[in-house]
Each structure stands twice: as C-alpha cells, then as structure tokens.
Amino acid sequence: MTVYTLTPRPGFERYTIQVGWNPHRTYFATVVDFAWDPVTHHDNPPDTVRIGSVETILDPTEVLLAVEPYADIPADLATTLRADQVAHPVRR
C-alpha cells in the first residue's frame, strides 16, 4: 500500500489530504480535519472526502480530481500512482 500526504492549499490548512494505492483493489483519497471538535466548532463543520474505501477506482486521476480543490497536486503524482499499481498489483 502506498500513501502520499499532500500539501494543503491556502485556506485548507486544517485538513489532512492523502491519496494512494491499495493493492487489495483500488486507488483512494481522503480529506479529513482530525482536529475538528463539533462542540466548539459546531457552526463550521469540515468538508470530508473519502473515496476508494467502498468503490473500486482504477484511474488515479479520479482520486486526484477529488482532492484538487484542497491540495497542491505534484505534476508527476498520477505517474507515481500508476507505477505503484504496477509494482503492487491487485491481490487476488
């Protein structure tokens, strides 16, 4: 399994943004605010993105598009993710 933590865009520093390849079947992406407290910040709930945990995603551009509003995407990340898939093929 590979996981890459991305640099948040300005205004989204509160989020942890990750993408990667899970050789069990899919690419995945998450955007989560682990510090959010619903008691003290009830009027400012965070965005949450979680894809690839239930559905199968076999195109890395799909996960990169999901996190693009929140993070700076390195130019070579799609290529790196494809290489991860080749290096760690789907387990059967």
PDB file of C-alpha atoms in Angstrom:
ATOM      1  CA  MET A   1       0.000   0.000   0.000  1.00  0.00           C
ATOM      2  CA  THR A   2       1.228   3.478  -0.775  1.00  0.00           C
ATOM      3  CA  VAL A   3       0.094   6.714   0.846  1.00  0.00           C
ATOM      4  CA  TYR A   4       1.064  10.253  -0.089  1.00  0.00           C
ATOM      5  CA  THR A   5       0.230  13.192   2.145  1.00  0.00           C
ATOM      6  CA  LEU A   6      -0.296  16.347   0.118  1.00  0.00           C
ATOM      7  CA  THR A   7       0.296  19.999   0.982  1.00  0.00           C
ATOM      8  CA  PRO A   8      -2.989  21.823   1.633  1.00  0.00           C
ATOM      9  CA  ARG A   9      -3.881  24.842  -0.482  1.00  0.00           C
ATOM     10  CA  PRO A  10      -4.191  28.178   1.330  1.00  0.00           C
ATOM     11  CA  GLY A  11      -7.390  28.193   3.349  1.00  0.00           C
ATOM     12  CA  PHE A  12      -7.399  24.403   3.758  1.00  0.00           C
ATOM     13  CA  GLU A  13      -4.521  24.073   6.220  1.00  0.00           C
ATOM     14  CA  ARG A  14      -6.834  22.392   8.745  1.00  0.00           C
ATOM     15  CA  TYR A  15      -7.116  19.316   6.533  1.00  0.00           C
ATOM     16  CA  THR A  16      -5.012  16.192   6.143  1.00  0.00           C
ATOM     17  CA  ILE A  17      -5.112  15.203   2.482  1.00  0.00           C
ATOM     18  CA  GLN A  18      -3.914  11.787   1.364  1.00  0.00           C
ATOM     19  CA  VAL A  19      -4.013   9.710  -1.806  1.00  0.00           C
ATOM     20  CA  GLY A  20      -2.592   6.304  -2.565  1.00  0.00           C
ATOM     21  CA  TRP A  21      -2.841   2.811  -3.967  1.00  0.00           C
ATOM     22  CA  ASN A  22      -4.265  -0.105  -2.015  1.00  0.00           C
ATOM     23  CA  PRO A  23      -3.212  -3.374  -3.705  1.00  0.00           C
ATOM     24  CA  HIS A  24      -6.363  -5.043  -2.414  1.00  0.00           C
ATOM     25  CA  ARG A  25      -8.190  -3.316  -5.266  1.00  0.00           C
ATOM     26  CA  THR A  26      -8.239   0.474  -5.576  1.00  0.00           C
ATOM     27  CA  TYR A  27      -6.795   3.945  -5.537  1.00  0.00           C
ATOM     28  CA  PHE A  28      -8.085   6.014  -2.625  1.00  0.00           C
ATOM     29  CA  ALA A  29      -8.250   9.586  -1.374  1.00  0.00           C
ATOM     30  CA  THR A  30      -9.146  11.213   1.927  1.00  0.00           C
ATOM     31  CA  VAL A  31      -9.606  14.796   3.031  1.00  0.00           C
ATOM     32  CA  VAL A  32     -10.177  14.948   6.784  1.00  0.00           C
ATOM     33  CA  ASP A  33      -9.965  17.518   9.569  1.00  0.00           C
ATOM     34  CA  PHE A  34      -8.786  15.444  12.527  1.00  0.00           C
ATOM     35  CA  ALA A  35      -8.804  18.455  14.887  1.00  0.00           C
ATOM     36  CA  TRP A  36     -12.452  19.419  14.342  1.00  0.00           C
ATOM     37  CA  ASP A  37     -14.496  19.468  17.531  1.00  0.00           C
ATOM     38  CA  PRO A  38     -18.277  19.522  16.976  1.00  0.00           C
ATOM     39  CA  VAL A  39     -18.813  21.084  20.409  1.00  0.00           C
ATOM     40  CA  THR A  40     -16.569  24.116  19.906  1.00  0.00           C
ATOM     41  CA  HIS A  41     -16.874  24.428  16.111  1.00  0.00           C
ATOM     42  CA  HIS A  42     -20.484  23.380  15.532  1.00  0.00           C
ATOM     43  CA  ASP A  43     -21.021  26.309  13.152  1.00  0.00           C
ATOM     44  CA  ASN A  44     -18.026  25.419  10.946  1.00  0.00           C
ATOM     45  CA  PRO A  45     -18.174  21.708  10.047  1.00  0.00           C
ATOM     46  CA  PRO A  46     -15.337  20.414   7.892  1.00  0.00           C
ATOM     47  CA  ASP A  47     -15.555  19.036   4.405  1.00  0.00           C
ATOM     48  CA  THR A  48     -14.831  15.326   4.279  1.00  0.00           C
ATOM     49  CA  VAL A  49     -13.806  13.343   1.206  1.00  0.00           C
ATOM     50  CA  ARG A  50     -13.352   9.571   1.323  1.00  0.00           C
ATOM     51  CA  ILE A  51     -13.272   7.692  -1.940  1.00  0.00           C
ATOM     52  CA  GLY A  52     -11.910   4.282  -2.760  1.00  0.00           C
ATOM     53  CA  SER A  53     -12.852   2.693   0.536  1.00  0.00           C
ATOM     54  CA  VAL A  54     -16.050   1.102  -0.776  1.00  0.00           C
ATOM     55  CA  GLU A  55     -15.928   1.577  -4.543  1.00  0.00           C
ATOM     56  CA  THR A  56     -13.118   0.424  -6.815  1.00  0.00           C
ATOM     57  CA  ILE A  57     -11.152   3.184  -8.536  1.00  0.00           C
ATOM     58  CA  LEU A  58      -8.610   2.101 -11.135  1.00  0.00           C
ATOM     59  CA  ASP A  59      -7.742   5.514 -12.583  1.00  0.00           C
ATOM     60  CA  PRO A  60      -5.509   7.703 -10.396  1.00  0.00           C
ATOM     61  CA  THR A  61      -6.802  10.891 -11.995  1.00  0.00           C
ATOM     62  CA  GLU A  62     -10.160  10.246 -10.332  1.00  0.00           C
ATOM     63  CA  VAL A  63      -8.702  10.483  -6.830  1.00  0.00           C
ATOM     64  CA  LEU A  64      -6.532  13.449  -7.787  1.00  0.00           C
ATOM     65  CA  LEU A  65      -9.580  15.334  -9.083  1.00  0.00           C
ATOM     66  CA  ALA A  66     -11.355  14.677  -5.777  1.00  0.00           C
ATOM     67  CA  VAL A  67      -8.585  16.284  -3.708  1.00  0.00           C
ATOM     68  CA  GLU A  68      -7.546  19.001  -6.188  1.00  0.00           C
ATOM     69  CA  PRO A  69      -9.696  21.729  -4.563  1.00  0.00           C
ATOM     70  CA  TYR A  70      -7.925  21.099  -1.237  1.00  0.00           C
ATOM     71  CA  ALA A  71      -4.294  20.327  -2.098  1.00  0.00           C
ATOM     72  CA  ASP A  72      -1.433  21.151  -4.380  1.00  0.00           C
ATOM     73  CA  ILE A  73      -1.000  18.158  -6.707  1.00  0.00           C
ATOM     74  CA  PRO A  74       2.575  17.397  -7.784  1.00  0.00           C
ATOM     75  CA  ALA A  75       2.812  17.179 -11.577  1.00  0.00           C
ATOM     76  CA  ASP A  76       4.161  13.623 -11.510  1.00  0.00           C
ATOM     77  CA  LEU A  77       1.797  12.170  -8.887  1.00  0.00           C
ATOM     78  CA  ALA A  78      -0.531  10.391 -11.355  1.00  0.00           C
ATOM     79  CA  THR A  79       2.519   8.723 -12.912  1.00  0.00           C
ATOM     80  CA  THR A  80       3.812   7.758  -9.468  1.00  0.00           C
ATOM     81  CA  LEU A  81       0.449   6.243  -8.508  1.00  0.00           C
ATOM     82  CA  ARG A  82       0.320   4.235 -11.741  1.00  0.00           C
ATOM     83  CA  ALA A  83       3.835   2.943 -11.012  1.00  0.00           C
ATOM     84  CA  ASP A  84       2.671   1.930  -7.520  1.00  0.00           C
ATOM     85  CA  GLN A  85      -0.165  -0.065  -9.073  1.00  0.00           C
ATOM     86  CA  VAL A  86       2.261  -1.851 -11.416  1.00  0.00           C
ATOM     87  CA  ALA A  87       4.734  -2.532  -8.593  1.00  0.00           C
ATOM     88  CA  HIS A  88       1.971  -3.797  -6.267  1.00  0.00           C
ATOM     89  CA  PRO A  89      -0.720  -5.413  -8.442  1.00  0.00           C
ATOM     90  CA  VAL A  90      -4.204  -6.223  -7.197  1.00  0.00           C
ATOM     91  CA  ARG A  91      -4.133  -9.126  -4.767  1.00  0.00           C
ATOM     92  CA  ARG A  92      -6.477 -11.960  -5.542  1.00  0.00           C
TER      93      ARG A  92
END
